[in-house]
Tab-separated table of C-alpha atoms and ligand atoms in Angstrom:
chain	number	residue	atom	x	y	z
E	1	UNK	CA	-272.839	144.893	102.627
E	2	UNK	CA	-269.178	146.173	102.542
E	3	UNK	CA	-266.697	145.328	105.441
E	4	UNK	CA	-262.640	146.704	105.997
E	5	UNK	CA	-260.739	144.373	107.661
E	6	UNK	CA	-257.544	145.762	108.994
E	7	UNK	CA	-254.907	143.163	110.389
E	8	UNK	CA	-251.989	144.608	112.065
E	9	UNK	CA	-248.666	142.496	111.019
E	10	UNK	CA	-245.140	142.182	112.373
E	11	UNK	CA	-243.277	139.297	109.845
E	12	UNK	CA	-246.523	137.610	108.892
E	13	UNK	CA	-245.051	136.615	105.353
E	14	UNK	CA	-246.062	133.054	105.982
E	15	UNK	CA	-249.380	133.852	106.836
E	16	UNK	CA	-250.583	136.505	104.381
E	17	UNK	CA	-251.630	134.408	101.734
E	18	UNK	CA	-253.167	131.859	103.292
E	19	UNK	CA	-255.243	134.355	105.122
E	20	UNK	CA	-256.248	136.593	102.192
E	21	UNK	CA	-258.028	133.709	100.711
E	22	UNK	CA	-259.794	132.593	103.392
E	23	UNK	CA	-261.052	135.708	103.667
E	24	UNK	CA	-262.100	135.871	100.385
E	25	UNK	CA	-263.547	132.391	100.422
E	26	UNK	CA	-265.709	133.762	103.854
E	27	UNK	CA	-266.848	136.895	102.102
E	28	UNK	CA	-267.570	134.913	98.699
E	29	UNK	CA	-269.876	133.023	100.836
E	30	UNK	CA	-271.403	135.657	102.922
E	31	UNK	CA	-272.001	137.932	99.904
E	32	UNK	CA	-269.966	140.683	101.689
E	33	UNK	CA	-267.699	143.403	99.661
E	34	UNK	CA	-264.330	143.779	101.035
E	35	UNK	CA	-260.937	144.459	101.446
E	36	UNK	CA	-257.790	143.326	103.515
E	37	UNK	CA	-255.472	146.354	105.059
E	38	UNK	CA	-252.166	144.470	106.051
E	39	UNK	CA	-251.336	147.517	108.836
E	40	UNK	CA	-247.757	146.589	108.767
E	41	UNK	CA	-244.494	147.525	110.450
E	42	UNK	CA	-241.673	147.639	108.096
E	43	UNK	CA	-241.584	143.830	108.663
E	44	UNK	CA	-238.930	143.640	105.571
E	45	UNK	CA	-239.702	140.225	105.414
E	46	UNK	CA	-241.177	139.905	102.229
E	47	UNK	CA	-244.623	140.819	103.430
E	48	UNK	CA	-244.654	143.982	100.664
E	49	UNK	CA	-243.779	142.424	97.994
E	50	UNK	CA	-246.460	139.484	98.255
E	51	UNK	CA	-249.193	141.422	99.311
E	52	UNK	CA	-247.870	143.500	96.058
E	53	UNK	CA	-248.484	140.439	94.291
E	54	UNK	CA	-251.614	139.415	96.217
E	55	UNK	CA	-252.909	142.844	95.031
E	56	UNK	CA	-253.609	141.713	91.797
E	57	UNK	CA	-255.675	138.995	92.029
E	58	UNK	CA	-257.232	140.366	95.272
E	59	UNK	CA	-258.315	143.533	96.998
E	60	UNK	CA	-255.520	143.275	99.395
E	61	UNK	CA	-254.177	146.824	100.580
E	62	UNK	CA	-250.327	147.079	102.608
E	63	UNK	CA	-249.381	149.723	104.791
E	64	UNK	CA	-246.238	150.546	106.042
E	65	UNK	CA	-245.168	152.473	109.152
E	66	UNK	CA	-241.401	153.488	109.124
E	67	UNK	CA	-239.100	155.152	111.134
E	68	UNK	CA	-241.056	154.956	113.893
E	69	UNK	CA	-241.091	152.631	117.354
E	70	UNK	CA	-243.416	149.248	115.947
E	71	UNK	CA	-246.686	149.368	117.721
E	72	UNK	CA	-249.488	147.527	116.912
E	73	UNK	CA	-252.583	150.145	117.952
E	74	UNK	CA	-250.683	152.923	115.637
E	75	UNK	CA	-250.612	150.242	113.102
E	76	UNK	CA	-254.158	149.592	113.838
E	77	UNK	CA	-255.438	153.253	114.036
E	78	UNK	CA	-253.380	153.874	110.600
E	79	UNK	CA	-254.933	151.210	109.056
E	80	UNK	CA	-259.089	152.601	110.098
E	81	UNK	CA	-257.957	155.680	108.723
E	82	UNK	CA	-257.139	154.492	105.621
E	83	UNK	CA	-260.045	152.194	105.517
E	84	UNK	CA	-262.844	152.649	102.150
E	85	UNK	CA	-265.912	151.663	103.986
E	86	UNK	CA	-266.984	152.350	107.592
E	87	UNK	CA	-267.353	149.085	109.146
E	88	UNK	CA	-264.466	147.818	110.151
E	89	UNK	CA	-263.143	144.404	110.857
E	90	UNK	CA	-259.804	144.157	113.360
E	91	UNK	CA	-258.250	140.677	113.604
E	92	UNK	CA	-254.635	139.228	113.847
E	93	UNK	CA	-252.627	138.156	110.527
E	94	UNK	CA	-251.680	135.028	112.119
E	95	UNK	CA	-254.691	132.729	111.541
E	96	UNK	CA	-255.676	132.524	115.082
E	97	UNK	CA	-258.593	134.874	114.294
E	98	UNK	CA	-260.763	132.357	112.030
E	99	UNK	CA	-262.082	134.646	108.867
E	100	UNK	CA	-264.940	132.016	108.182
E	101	UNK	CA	-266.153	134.237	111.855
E	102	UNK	CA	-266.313	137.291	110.353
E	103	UNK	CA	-269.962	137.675	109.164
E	104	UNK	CA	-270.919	136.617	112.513
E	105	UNK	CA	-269.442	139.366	114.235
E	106	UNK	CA	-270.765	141.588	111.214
E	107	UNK	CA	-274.387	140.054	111.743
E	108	UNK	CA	-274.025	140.955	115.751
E	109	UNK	CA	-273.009	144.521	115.206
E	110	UNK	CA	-275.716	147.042	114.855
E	111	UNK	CA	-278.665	147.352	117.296
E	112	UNK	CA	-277.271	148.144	120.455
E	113	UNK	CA	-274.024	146.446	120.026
E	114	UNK	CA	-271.368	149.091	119.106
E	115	UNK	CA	-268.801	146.598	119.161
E	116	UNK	CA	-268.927	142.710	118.281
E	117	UNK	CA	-265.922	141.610	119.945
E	118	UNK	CA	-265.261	138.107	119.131
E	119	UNK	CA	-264.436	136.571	122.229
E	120	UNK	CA	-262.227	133.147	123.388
E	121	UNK	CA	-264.222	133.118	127.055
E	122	UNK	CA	-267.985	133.700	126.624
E	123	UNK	CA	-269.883	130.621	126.399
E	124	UNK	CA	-269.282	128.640	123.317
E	125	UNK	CA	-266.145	130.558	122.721
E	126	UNK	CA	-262.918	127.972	122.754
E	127	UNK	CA	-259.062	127.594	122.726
E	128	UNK	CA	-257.654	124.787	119.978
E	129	UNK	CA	-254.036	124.112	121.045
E	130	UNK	CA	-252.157	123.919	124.086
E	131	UNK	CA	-251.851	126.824	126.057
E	132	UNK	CA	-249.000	126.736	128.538
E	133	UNK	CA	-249.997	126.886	132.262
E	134	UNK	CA	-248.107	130.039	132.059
E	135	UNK	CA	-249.713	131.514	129.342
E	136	UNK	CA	-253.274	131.128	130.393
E	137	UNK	CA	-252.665	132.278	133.547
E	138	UNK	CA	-251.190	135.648	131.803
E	139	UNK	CA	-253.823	136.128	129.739
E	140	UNK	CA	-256.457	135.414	132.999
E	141	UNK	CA	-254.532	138.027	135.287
E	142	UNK	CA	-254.515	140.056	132.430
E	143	UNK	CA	-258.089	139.944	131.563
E	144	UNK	CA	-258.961	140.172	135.263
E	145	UNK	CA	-256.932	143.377	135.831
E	146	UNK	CA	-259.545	144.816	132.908
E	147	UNK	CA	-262.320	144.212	135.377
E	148	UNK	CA	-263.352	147.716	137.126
E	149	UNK	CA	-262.831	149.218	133.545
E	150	UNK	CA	-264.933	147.128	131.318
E	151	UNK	CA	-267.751	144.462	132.007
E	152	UNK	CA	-267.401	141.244	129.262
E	153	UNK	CA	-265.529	137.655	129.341
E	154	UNK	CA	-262.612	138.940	126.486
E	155	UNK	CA	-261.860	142.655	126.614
E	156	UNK	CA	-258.027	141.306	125.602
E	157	UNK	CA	-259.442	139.673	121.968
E	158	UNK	CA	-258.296	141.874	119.038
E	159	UNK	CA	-261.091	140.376	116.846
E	160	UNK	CA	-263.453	142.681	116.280
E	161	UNK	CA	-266.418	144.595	114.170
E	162	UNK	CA	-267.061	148.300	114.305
E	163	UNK	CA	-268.571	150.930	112.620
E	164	UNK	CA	-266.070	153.648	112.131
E	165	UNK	CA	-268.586	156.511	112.949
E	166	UNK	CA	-268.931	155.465	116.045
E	167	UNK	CA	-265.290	155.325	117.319
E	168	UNK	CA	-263.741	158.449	118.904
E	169	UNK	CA	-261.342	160.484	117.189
E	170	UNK	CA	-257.692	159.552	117.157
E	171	UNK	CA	-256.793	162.336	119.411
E	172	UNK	CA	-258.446	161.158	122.210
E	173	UNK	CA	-256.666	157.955	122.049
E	174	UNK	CA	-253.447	157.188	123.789
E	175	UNK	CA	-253.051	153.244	123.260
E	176	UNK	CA	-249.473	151.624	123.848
E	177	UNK	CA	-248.960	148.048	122.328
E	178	UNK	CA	-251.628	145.365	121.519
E	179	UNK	CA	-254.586	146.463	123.149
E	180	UNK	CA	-256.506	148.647	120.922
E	181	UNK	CA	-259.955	146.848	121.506
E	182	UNK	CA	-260.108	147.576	125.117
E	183	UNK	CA	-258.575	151.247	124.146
E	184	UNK	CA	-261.794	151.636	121.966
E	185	UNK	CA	-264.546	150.264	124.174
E	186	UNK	CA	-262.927	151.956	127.687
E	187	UNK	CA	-262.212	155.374	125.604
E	188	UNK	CA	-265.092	154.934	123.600
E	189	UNK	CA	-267.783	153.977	126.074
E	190	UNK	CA	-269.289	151.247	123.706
E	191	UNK	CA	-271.333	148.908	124.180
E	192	UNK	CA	-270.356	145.292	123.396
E	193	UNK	CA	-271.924	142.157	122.169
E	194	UNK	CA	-269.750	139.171	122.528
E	195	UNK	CA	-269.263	136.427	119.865
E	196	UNK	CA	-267.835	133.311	120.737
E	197	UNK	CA	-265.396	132.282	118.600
E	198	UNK	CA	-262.823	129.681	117.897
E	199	UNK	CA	-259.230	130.754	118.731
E	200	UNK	CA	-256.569	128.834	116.700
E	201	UNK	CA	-253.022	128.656	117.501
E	202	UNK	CA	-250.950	131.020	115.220
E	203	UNK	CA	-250.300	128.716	112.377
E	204	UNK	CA	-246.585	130.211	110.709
E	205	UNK	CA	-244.282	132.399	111.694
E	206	UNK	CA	-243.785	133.136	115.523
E	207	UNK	CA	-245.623	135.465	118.268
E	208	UNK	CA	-244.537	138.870	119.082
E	209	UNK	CA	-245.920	139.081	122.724
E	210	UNK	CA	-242.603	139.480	125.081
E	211	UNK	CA	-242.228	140.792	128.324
E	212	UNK	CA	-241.512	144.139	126.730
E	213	UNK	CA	-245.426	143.926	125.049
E	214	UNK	CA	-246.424	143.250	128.995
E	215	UNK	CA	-244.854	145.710	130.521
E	216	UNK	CA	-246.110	148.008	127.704
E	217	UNK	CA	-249.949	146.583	128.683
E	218	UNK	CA	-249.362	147.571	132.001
E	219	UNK	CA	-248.577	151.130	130.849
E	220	UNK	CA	-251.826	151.057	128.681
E	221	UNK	CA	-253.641	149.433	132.098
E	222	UNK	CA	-252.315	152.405	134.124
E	223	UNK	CA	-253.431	154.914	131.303
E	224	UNK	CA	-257.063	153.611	131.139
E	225	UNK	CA	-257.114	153.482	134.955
E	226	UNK	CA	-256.627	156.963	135.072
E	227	UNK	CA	-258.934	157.988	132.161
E	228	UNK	CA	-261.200	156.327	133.876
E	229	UNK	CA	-260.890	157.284	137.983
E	230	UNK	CA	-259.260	160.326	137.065
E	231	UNK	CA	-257.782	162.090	140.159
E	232	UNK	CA	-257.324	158.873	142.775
E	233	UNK	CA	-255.137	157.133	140.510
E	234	UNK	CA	-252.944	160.200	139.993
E	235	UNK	CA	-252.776	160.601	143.055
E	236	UNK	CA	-252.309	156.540	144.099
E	237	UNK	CA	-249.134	157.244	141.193
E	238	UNK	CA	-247.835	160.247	142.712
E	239	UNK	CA	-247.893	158.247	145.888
E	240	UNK	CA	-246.041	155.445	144.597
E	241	UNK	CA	-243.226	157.731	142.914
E	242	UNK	CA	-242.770	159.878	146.017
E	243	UNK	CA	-242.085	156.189	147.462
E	244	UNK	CA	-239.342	155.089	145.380
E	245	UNK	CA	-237.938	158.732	145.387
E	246	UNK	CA	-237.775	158.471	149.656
E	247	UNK	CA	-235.477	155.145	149.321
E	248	UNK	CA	-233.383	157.302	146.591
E	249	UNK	CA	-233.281	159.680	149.553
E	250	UNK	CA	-232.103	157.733	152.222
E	251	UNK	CA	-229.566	155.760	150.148
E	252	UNK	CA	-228.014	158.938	148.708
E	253	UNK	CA	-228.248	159.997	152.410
E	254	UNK	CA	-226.705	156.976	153.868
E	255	UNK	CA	-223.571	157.080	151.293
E	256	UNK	CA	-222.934	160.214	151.830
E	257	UNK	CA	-222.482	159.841	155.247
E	258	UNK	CA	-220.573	156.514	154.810
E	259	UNK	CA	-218.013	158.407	151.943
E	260	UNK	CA	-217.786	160.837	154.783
E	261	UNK	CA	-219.752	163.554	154.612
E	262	UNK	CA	-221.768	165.041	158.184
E	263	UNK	CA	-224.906	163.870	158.419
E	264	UNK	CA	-226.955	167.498	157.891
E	265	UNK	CA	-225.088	167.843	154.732
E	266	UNK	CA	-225.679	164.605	153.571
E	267	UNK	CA	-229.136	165.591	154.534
E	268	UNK	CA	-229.442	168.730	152.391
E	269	UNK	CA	-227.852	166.543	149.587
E	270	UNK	CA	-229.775	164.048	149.192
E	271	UNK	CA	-233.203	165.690	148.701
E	272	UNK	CA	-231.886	166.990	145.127
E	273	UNK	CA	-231.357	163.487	143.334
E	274	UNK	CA	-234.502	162.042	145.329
E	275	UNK	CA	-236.404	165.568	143.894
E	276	UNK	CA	-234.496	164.417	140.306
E	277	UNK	CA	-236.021	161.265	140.501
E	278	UNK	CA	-239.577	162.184	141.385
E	279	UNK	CA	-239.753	165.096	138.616
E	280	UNK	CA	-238.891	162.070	135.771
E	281	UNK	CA	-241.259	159.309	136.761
E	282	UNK	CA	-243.852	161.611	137.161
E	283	UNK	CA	-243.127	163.057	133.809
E	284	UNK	CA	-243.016	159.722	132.480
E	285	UNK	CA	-245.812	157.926	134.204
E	286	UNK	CA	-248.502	160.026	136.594
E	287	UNK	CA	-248.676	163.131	134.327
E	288	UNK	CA	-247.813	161.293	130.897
E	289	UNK	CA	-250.943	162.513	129.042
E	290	UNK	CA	-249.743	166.276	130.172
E	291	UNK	CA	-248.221	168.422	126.926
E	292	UNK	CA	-244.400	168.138	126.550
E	293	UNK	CA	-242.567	170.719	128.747
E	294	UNK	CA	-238.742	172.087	128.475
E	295	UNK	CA	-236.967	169.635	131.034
E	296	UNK	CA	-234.608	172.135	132.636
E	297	UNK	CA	-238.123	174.518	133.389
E	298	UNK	CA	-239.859	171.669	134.628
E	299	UNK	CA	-237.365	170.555	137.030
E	300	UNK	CA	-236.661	174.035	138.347
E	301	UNK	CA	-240.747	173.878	139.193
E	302	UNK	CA	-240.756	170.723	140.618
E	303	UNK	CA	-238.090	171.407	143.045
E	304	UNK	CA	-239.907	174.314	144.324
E	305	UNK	CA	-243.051	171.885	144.436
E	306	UNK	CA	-240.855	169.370	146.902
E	307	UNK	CA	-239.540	172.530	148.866
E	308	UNK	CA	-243.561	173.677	148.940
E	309	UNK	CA	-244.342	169.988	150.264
E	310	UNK	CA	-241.309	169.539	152.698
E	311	UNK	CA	-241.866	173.171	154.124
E	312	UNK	CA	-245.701	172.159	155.015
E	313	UNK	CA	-244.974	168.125	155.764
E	314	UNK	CA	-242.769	169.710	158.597
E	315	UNK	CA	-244.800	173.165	159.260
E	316	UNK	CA	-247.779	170.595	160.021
E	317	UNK	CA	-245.510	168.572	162.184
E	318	UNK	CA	-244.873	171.448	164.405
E	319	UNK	CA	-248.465	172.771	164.470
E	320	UNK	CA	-249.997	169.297	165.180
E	321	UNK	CA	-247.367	168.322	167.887
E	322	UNK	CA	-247.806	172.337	169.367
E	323	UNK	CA	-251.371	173.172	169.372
E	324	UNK	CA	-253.417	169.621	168.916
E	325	UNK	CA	-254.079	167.544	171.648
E	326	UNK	CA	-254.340	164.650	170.818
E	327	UNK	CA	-251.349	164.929	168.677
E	328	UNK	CA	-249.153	166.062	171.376
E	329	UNK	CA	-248.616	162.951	173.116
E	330	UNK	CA	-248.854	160.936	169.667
E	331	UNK	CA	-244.988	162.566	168.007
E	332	UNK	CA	-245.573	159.161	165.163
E	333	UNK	CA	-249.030	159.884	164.568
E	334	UNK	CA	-248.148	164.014	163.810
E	335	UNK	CA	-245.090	162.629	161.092
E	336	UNK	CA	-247.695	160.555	159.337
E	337	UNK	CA	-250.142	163.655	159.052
E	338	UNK	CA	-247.552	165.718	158.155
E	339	UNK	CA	-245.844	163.324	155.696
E	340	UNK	CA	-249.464	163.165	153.690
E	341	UNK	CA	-250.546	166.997	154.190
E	342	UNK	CA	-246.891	168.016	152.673
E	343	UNK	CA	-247.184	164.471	150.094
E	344	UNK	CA	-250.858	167.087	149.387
E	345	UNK	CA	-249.670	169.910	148.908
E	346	UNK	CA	-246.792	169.187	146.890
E	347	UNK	CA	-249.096	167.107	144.618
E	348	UNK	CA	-251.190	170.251	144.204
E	349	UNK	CA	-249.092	172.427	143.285
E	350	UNK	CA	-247.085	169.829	140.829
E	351	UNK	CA	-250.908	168.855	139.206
E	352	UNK	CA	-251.572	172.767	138.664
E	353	UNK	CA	-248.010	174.275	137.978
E	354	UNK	CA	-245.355	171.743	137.113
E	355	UNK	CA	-247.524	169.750	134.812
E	356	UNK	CA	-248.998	172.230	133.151
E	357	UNK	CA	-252.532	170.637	130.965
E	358	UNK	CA	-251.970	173.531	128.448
E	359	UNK	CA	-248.694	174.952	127.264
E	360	UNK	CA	-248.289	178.602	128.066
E	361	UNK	CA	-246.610	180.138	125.301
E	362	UNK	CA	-243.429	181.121	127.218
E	363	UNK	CA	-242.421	177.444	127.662
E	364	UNK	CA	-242.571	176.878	123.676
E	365	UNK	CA	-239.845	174.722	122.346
B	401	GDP	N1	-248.115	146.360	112.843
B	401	GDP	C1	-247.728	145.569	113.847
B	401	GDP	N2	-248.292	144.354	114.006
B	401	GDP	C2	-247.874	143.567	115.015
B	401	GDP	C3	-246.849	143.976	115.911
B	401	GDP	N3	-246.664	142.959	116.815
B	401	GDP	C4	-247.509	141.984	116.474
B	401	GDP	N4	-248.238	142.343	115.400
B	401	GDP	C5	-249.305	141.565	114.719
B	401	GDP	O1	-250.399	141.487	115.628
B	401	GDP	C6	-251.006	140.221	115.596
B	401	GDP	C7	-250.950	139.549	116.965
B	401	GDP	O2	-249.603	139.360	117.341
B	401	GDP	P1	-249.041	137.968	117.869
B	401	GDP	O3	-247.561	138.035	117.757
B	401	GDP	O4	-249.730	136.845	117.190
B	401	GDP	O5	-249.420	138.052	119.402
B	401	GDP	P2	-250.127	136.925	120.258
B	401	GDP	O6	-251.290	136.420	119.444
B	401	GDP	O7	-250.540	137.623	121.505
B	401	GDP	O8	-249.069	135.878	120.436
B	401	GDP	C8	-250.278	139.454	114.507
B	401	GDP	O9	-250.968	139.602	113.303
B	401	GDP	C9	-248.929	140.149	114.434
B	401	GDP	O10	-248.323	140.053	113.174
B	401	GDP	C10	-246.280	145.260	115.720
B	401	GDP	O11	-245.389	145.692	116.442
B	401	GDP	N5	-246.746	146.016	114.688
B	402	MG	MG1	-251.182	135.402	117.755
């Protein structure tokens, strides 16, 4: 039997060694051929040069990704691409992940089991170390917010066998940050046999989880949410932006008036930065996964989306209030119907025309 592991690492110099020959020890044990990929991100702390040295004693492999924003799933993704055999090992550099686990999750995989994740919550599975009250909770909300898009106790874990063939190709993935297991088993549909294992705390160097990592897994959350559900969550994100975009409206409105300005002016004003502001979240958020458009082009059709909307958010206003009863003596009611016909429409037309799912030549950089 032959086994990859691949261990993404950010400034794991401390750990690299010490980790190598564990593994080594594991696999001597287990009778399993393998190598270490070090998927690494120009950590320039002296991780090249010792996994240079490592490399002659062992069959230790280093990757480097430069230039580039760090991000562990690249890292990860680079480092199955570049793997010799085609099951795969993933698992942290930092000696949480024990390596004396690793034929276990080996000996799961296969059957039915696409995926043996190795997991800190299934029966059997433990924590050694003190976990702050603040970071269990984060990684319990976390896990929990996983829930309607994969069934098992530690979809967070990045410890984990695969078999290469079975994993989709790269261009159907669109992981952000740490997650890449649950970006495999949500994207990949796989099916998953748990492993409980026994999580260590990081032994050198220090963790690379900040808030920016968190707000990044909420980004990756959002993209598997919509993978997943598809249209209501594009639309639930169109909501929420046209949101944000009305209190851009009425504060652009309201200063306007207050630096002077008549309040039908201000009116006519103030749609064009709230329109501004809706056109770049929704680039950067609810249509994120759309192909790059020119900006200036983009904008030009998003405005006329937002006049599209506005024109039939108040064209249903009148109609309902005019020619539907029960409408008529409900003025409120008629603003909220026409606020989420016009919020429709201007959706549809941004979904088909703005954010276009294939480029048309003509908008070629
Ligand atoms: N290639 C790469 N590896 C990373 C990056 N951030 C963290 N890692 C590695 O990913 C693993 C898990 O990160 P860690 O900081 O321990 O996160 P924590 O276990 O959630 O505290 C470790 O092996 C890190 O060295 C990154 O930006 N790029
Ligand atoms: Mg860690």
């Amino acid at each position: 039997m032959s086994v990859s592991i691949v261990a993404p690492t950010y400034r794991e110099a401390d750990n690299i060694q010490p980790l190598a020959e564990r593994i080594r020890t594991a696999m001597e044990a287990a009778q399993v051929d393998w190598e270490l990929i070090l998927a690494d991100d120009d950590s320039g702390d002296g991780s090249e040069e010792l996994a240079r040295e490592l490399s002659g004693s062992l069959p230790v492999r280093f990757h480097v990704r430069r230039d580039r924003p760090r991000d562990l799933s690249q890292s990860v993704l680079d480092g199955i691409r570049l793997a010799r055999f085609d099951r795969l090992v993933v698992m942290d550099a930092d000696l949480s992940h024990p390596p004396e686990q690793i034929p276990e999750l080996l000996a799961a995989l296969g059957g039915d089991a696409e995926m043996a994740l190795g997991s800190r919550y299934a029966p059997g599975g433990r924590i050694d170390g003190a976990w702050s009250r603040y970071r269990t909770l984060n990684s319990r909300v976390a896990t929990w917010l996983t829930r309607p898009l994969i069934r098992c106790a530690d979809p967070m874990s990045g410890f984990f066998a695969v078999d290469r063939r079975r994993l989709p190709e790269a261009d159907e993935l669109a992981p952000v940050g740490f997650k890449i297991g649950l970006e495999l088993m949500v994207r990949g549909g796989l099916r998953v046999r748990e492993v409980p294992i026994r999580f260590d705390e990081r032994r050198g160097g220090s963790s690379k989880l900040t808030s920016h990592q968190q707000l990044a897994f909420l980004r990756h959350l959002f993209r598997l949410y919509r993978y997943r559900f598809g249209l209501p969550v594009r639309l639930l994100s169109f909501g929420a932006v046209g949101a944000t975009g009305l209190i851009v409206d009425t504060a652009v409105y309201l200063g306007l008036q207050a630096a002077g300005l008549g309040h039908l002016l201000a009116r006519f004003l103030s749609f064009w930065p709230a329109v501004t502001w809706n056109w770049r979240l929704n680039r950067m958020l609810t249509f994120d996964d759309r192909p790059p458009a020119r900006a200036v082009g983009q904008w030009t059709r998003f405005a006329f989306a937002s006049t599209v909307g506005l024109a039939t958010n108040v064209g249903s206003y009148a109609a309902l209030t005019s020619l539907v009863e029960p409408f008529k003596a409900r003025p409120l009611l008629a603003l909220f119907a026409g606020v989420a016909i016009g919020s429709a429409a201007n959706f549809a037309v941004a979904n088909r025309f703005v954010y276009r799912r294939r480029r048309p030549a003509a908008d070629d950089e």
